[in-house]
CSV table of C-alpha atoms in Angstrom, one decimal:
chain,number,residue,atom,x,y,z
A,1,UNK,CA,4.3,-27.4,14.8
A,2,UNK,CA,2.9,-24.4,13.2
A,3,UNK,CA,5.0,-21.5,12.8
A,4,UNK,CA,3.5,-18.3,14.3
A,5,UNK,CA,0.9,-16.2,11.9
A,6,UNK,CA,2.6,-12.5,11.3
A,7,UNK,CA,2.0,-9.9,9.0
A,8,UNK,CA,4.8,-9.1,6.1
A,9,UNK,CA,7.0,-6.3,8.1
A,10,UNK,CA,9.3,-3.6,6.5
A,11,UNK,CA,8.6,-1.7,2.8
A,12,UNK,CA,5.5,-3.4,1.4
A,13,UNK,CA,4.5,-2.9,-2.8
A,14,UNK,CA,1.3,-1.9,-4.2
A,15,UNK,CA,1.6,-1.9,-7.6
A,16,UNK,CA,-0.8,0.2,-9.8
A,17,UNK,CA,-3.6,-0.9,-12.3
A,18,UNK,CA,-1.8,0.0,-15.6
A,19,UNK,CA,-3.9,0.6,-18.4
A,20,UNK,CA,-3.1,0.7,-22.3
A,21,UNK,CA,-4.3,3.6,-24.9
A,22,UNK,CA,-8.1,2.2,-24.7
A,23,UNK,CA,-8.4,2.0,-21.3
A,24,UNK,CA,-7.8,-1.4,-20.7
A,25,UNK,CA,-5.5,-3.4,-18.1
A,26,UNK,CA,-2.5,-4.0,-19.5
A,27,UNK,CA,-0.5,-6.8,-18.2
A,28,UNK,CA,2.4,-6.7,-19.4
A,29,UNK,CA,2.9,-3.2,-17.6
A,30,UNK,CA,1.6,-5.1,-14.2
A,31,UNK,CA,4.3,-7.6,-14.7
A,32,UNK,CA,6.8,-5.6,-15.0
A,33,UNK,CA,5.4,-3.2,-12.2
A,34,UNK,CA,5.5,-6.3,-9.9
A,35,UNK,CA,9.2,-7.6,-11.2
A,36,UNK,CA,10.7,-4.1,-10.3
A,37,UNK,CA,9.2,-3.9,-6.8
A,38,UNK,CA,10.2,-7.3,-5.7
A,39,UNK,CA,13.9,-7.2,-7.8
A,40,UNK,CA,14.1,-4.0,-5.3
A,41,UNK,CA,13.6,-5.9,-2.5
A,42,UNK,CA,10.3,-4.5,-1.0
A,43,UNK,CA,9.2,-6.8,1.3
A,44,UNK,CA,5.6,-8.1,-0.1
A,45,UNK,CA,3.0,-7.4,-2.5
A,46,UNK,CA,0.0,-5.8,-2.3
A,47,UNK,CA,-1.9,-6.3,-5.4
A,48,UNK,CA,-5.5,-4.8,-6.1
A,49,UNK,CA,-5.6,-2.6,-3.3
A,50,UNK,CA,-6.2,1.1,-3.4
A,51,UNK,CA,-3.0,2.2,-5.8
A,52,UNK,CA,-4.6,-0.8,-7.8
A,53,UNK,CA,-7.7,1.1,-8.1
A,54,UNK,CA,-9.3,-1.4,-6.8
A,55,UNK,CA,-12.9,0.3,-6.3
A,56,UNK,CA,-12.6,0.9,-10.8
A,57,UNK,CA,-11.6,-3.5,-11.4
A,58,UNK,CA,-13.9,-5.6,-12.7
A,59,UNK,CA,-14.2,-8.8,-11.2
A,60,UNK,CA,-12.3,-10.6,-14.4
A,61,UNK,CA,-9.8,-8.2,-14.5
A,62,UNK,CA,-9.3,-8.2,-10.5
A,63,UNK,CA,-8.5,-11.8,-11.3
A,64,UNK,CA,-6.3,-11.4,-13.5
A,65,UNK,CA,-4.0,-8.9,-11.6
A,66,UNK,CA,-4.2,-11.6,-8.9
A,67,UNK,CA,-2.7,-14.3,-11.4
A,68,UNK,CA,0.0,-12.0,-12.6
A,69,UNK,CA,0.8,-11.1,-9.2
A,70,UNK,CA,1.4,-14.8,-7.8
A,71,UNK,CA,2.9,-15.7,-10.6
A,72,UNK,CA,5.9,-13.0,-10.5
A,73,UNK,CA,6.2,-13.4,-6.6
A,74,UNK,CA,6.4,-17.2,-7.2
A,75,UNK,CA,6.8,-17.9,-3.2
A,76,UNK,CA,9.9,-15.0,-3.2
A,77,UNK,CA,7.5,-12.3,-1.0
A,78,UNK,CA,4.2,-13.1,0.3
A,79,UNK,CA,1.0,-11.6,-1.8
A,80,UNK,CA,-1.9,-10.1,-0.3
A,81,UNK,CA,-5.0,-9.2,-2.1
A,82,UNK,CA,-7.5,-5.8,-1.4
A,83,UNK,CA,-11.1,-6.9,-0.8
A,84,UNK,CA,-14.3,-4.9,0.2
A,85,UNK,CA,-16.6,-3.1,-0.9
A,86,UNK,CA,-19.8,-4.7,-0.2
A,87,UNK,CA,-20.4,-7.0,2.2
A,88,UNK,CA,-21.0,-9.8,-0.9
A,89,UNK,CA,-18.5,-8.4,-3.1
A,90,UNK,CA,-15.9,-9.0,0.2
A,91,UNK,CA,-16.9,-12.4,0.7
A,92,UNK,CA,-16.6,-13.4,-3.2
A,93,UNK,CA,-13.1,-11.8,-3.2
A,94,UNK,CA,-11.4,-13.3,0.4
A,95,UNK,CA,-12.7,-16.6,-1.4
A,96,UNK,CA,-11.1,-15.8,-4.3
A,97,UNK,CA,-8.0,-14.7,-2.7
A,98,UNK,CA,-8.0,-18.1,-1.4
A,99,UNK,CA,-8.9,-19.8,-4.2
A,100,UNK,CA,-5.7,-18.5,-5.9
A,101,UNK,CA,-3.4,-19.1,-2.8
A,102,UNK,CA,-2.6,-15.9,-1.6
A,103,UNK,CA,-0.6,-15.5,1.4
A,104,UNK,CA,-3.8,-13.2,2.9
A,105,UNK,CA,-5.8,-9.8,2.2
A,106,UNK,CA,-6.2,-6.2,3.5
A,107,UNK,CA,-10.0,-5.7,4.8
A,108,UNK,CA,-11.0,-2.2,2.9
A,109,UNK,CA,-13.6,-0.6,4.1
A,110,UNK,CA,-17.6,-1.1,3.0
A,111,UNK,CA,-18.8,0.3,0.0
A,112,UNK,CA,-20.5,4.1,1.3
A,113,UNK,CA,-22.5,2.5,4.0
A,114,UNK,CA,-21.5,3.9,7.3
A,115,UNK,CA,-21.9,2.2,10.5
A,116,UNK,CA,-22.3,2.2,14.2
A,117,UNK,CA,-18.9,-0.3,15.9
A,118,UNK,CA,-21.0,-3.1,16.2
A,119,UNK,CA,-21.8,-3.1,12.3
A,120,UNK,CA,-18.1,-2.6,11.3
A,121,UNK,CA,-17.4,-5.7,14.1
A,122,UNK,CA,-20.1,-7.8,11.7
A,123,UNK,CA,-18.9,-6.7,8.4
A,124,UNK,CA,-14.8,-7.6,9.4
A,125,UNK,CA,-15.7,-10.4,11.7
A,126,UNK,CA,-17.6,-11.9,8.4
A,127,UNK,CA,-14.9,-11.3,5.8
A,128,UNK,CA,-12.3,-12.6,7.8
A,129,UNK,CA,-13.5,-15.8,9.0
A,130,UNK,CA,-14.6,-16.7,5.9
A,131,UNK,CA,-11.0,-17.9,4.6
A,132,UNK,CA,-8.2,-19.6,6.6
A,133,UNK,CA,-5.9,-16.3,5.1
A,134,UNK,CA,-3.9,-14.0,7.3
A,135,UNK,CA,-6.3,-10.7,7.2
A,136,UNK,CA,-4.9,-7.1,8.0
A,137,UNK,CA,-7.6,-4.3,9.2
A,138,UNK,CA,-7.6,-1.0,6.7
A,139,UNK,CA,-8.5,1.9,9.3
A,140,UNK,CA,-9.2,4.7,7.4
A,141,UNK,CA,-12.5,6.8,6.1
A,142,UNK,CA,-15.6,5.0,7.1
A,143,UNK,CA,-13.9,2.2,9.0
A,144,UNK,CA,-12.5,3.6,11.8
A,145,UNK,CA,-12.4,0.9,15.0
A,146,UNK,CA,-12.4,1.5,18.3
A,147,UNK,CA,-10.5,0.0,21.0
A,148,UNK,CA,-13.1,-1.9,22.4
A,149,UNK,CA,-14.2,-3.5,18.8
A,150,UNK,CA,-10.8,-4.3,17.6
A,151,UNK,CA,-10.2,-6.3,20.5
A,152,UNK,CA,-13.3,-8.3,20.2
A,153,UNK,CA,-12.1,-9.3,16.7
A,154,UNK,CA,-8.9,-10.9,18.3
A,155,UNK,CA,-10.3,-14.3,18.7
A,156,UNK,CA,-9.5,-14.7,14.4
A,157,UNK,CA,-6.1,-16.3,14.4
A,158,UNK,CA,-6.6,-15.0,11.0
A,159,UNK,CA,-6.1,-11.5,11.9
A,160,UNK,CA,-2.4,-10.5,12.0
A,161,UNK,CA,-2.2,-6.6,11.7
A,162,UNK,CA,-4.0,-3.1,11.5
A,163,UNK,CA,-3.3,-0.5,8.6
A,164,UNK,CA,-3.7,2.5,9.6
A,165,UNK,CA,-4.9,5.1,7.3
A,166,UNK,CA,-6.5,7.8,9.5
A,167,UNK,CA,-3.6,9.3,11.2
A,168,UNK,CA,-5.3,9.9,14.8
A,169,UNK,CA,-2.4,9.1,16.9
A,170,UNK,CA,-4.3,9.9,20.1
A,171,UNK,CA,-6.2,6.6,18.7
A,172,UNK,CA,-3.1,4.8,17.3
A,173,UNK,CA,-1.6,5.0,21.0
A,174,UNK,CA,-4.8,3.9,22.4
A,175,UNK,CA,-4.8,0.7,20.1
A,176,UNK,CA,-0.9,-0.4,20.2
A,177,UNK,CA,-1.0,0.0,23.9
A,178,UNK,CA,-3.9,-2.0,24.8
A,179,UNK,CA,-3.3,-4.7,21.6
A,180,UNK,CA,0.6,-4.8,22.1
A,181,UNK,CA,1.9,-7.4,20.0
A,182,UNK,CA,-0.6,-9.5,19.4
A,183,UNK,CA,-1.2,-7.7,15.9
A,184,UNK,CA,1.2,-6.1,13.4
A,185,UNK,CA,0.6,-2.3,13.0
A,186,UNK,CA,1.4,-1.4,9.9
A,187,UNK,CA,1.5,2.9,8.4
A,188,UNK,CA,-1.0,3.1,5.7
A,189,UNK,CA,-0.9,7.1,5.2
A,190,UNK,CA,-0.7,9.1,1.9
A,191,UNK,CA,3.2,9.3,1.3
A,192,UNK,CA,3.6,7.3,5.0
A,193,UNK,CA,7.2,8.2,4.6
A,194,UNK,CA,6.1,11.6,5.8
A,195,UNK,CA,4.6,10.4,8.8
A,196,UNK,CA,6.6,7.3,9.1
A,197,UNK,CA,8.8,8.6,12.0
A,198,UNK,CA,5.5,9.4,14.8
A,199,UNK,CA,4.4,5.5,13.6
A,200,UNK,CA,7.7,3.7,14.9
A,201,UNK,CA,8.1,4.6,18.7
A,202,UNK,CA,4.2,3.3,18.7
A,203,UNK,CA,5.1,-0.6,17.5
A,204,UNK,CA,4.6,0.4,13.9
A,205,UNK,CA,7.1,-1.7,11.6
A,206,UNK,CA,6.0,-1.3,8.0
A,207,UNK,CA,4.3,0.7,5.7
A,208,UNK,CA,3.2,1.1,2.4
A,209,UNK,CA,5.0,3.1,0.0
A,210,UNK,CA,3.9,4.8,-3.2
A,211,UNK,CA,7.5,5.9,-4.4
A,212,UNK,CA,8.6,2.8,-4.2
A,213,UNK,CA,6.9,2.1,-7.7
A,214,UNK,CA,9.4,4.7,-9.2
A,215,UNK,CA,12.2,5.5,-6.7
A,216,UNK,CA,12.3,2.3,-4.2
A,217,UNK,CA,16.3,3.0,-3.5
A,218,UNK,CA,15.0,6.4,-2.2
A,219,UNK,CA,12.7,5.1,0.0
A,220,UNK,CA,14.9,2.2,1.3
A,221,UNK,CA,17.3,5.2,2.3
A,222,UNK,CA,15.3,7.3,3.9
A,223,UNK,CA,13.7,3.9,6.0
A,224,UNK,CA,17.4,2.9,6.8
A,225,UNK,CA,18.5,6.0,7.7
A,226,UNK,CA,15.3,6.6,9.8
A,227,UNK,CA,15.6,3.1,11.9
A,228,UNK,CA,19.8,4.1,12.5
A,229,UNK,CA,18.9,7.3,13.6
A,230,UNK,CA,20.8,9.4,10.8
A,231,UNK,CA,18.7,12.7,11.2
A,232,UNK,CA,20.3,14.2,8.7
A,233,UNK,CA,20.2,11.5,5.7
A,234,UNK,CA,16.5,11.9,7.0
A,235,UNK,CA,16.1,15.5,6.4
A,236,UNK,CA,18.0,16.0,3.2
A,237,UNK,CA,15.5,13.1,1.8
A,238,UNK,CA,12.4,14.8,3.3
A,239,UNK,CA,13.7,18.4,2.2
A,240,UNK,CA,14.5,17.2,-1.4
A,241,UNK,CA,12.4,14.4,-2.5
A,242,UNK,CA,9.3,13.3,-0.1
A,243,UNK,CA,7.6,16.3,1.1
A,244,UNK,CA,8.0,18.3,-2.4
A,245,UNK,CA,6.0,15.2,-3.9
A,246,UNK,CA,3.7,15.5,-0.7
A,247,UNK,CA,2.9,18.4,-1.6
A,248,UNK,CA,2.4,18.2,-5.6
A,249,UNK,CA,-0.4,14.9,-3.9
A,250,UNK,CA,-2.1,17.5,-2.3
A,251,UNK,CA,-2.8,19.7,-5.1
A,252,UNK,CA,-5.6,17.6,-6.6
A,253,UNK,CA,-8.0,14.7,-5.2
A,254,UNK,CA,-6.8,11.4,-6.8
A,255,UNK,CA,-3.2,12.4,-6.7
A,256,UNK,CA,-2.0,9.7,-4.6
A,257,UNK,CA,-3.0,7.2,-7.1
A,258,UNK,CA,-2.3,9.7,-10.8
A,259,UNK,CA,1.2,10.9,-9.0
A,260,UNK,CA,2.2,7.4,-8.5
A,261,UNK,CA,1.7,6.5,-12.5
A,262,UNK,CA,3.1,9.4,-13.6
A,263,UNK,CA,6.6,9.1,-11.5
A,264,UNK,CA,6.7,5.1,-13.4
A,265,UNK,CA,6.3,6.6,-16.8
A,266,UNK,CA,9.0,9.7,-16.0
A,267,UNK,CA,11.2,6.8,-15.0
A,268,UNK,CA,11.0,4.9,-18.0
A,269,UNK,CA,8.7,2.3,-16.8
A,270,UNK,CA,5.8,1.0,-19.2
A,271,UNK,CA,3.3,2.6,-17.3
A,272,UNK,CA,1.2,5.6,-18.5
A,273,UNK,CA,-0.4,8.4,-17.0
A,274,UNK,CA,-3.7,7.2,-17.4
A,275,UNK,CA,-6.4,6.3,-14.7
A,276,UNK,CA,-10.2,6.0,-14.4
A,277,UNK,CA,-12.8,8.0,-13.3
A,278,UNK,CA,-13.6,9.5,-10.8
A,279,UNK,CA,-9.7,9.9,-11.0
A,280,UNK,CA,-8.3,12.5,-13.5
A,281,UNK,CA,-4.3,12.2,-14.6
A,282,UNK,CA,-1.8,14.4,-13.4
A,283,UNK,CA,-1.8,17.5,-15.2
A,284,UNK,CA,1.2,18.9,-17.3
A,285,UNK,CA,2.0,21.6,-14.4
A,286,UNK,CA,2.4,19.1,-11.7
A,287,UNK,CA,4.2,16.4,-14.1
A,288,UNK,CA,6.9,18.7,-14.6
A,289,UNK,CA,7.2,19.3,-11.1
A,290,UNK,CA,7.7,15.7,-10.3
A,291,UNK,CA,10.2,15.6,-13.3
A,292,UNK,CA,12.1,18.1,-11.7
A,293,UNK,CA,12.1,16.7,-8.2
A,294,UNK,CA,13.1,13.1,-9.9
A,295,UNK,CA,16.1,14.7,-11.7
A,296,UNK,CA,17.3,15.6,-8.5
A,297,UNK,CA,16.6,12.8,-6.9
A,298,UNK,CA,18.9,11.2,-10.2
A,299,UNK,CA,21.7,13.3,-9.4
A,300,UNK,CA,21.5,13.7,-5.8
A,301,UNK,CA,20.5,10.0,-4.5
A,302,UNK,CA,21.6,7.9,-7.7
A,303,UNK,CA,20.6,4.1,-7.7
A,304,UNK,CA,23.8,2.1,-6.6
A,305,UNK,CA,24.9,-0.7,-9.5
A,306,UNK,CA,24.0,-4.0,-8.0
A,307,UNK,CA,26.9,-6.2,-7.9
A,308,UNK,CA,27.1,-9.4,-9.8
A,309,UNK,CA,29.0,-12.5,-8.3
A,310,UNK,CA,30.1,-15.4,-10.5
């Protein structure tokens, strides 16, 4: 009997692309990017998605961060892979997500082209029935679904869960209402630990989190104490940590990919501040800001020793 198909629920990773002095991928960072979030107990992995500057990869080095990334999971946390683009380009990678035994992918929306419900129906309708992998719905910028067209897509057992990116809640209580359980509805927002508290009376039961490349413990509090109803764990995390970051992310376009790099490298992590165009890295002002806020996350929230049993 086969076991029920779900989406992976709680903290999810997406590790960054890290690249060396010339630009290039460098692996080794990726490795250890992946080791940390998974030794920290996020839930699964999310490689090549949009924190994995996934729209800059070329198809061999997309590869590659798949092998290094079901390699270091090695069956502990399910992976899932980040395809689109064009319609082609989506088809080539859900093969190759396959291919390489991922545990599924997150649909991202089509390269530029914008279109009408029944065109975005086609485009996810073709990626996801063209592997046997669980598939989760990125709602967000030109990819926006309506009711009406998500629920045609139901008939793919493939399809397990809807990311939502967009933040129209009017929508988002449209969609969980009328879906129910039937998919997993996962928080894809910029910094969704802002907005993670309007996303869980609506059915939503995981998101993805960016400081969880640098502070996961912080983020596993805040979740923790959000779910137990400790309001005021809650605030004192929001007031200190999350929404001064939020707001450094808003100062430039890019920053919710840069920031993430650049709070890895202040915490010793072999990852630099380096990504590629059309991003820029995360100028000396706003570093030190993020310095500051991660010294008092240090001093305020310090990571507890984990306990060794013999």
């Amino acid at each position: 009997m086969h076991s029920p198909r779900k989406a992976p629920t709680g903290i999810l990773g997406f590790p960054v692309a890290p690249f060396d002095e010339n630009g290039k991928l460098d692996e080794k960072a990726l490795e250890v990017n992946i080791r940390f979030l998974i030794e920290e107990g996020l839930e699964a992995i999310f490689i090549a998605c949009g924190s994995g500057e996934f729209q800059s990869l070329s198809k061999e080095e997309y590869e590659i961060m798949l092998d290094v990334a079901i390699q270091e999971a090695g069956g502990k946390v399910p992976v899932y892979t980040g395809v689109g683009g064009n319609i082609q380009d989506a088809l080539s990678y859900a093969r190759l997500s396959e291919d390489k035994k991922a545990d599924g992918f997150l649909v991202l929306p089509p390269y530029l082209a914008e279109g009408e419900q029944e065109g975005l129906y086609d485009y996810l309708y073709q990626v996801i029935s063209e592997t046997s992998l669980n598939a989760i719905v990125y709602q967000r910028n030109n990819a926006i679904l309506q009711p009406s067209t998500l629920e045609k897509l139901l008939d793919l057992e493939q399809l397990v869960g809807l990311k939502d990116g967009v933040g129209n809640m009017e929508l988002n209580i449209c969609l969980t209402n009328r879906i129910g359980k039937r998919l997993s509805w996962l928080n894809g927002m910029p910094m969704a630990e802002v907005t993670m508290p309007a996303y869980i009376p609506l059915g939503f039961d995981s998101y993805s989190s960016a400081i969880s490349n640098y502070i996961p413990h912080i983020s596993r509090q805040f979740y923790d104490a959000l779910l137990q109803g400790e309001n005021e764990i809650v605030h004192e995390i929001y007031k200190d940590i999350i929404l001064p970051i939020n707001e450094i992310r808003k100062q430039r376009k890019g920053y919710a990919v840069s920031l993430i790099k650049a709070g890895m490298e202040l915490s010793g992590l072999p990852v630099q501040n380096k990504v590629r165009a059309p991003f820029t890295p995360v100028e000396l002002e706003h570093y030190k800001q993020l310095e500051s806020i991660l010294q008092r996350a240090k001093e305020k929230y310090p990571k507890k020793q984990k306990i060794v049993r013999g």
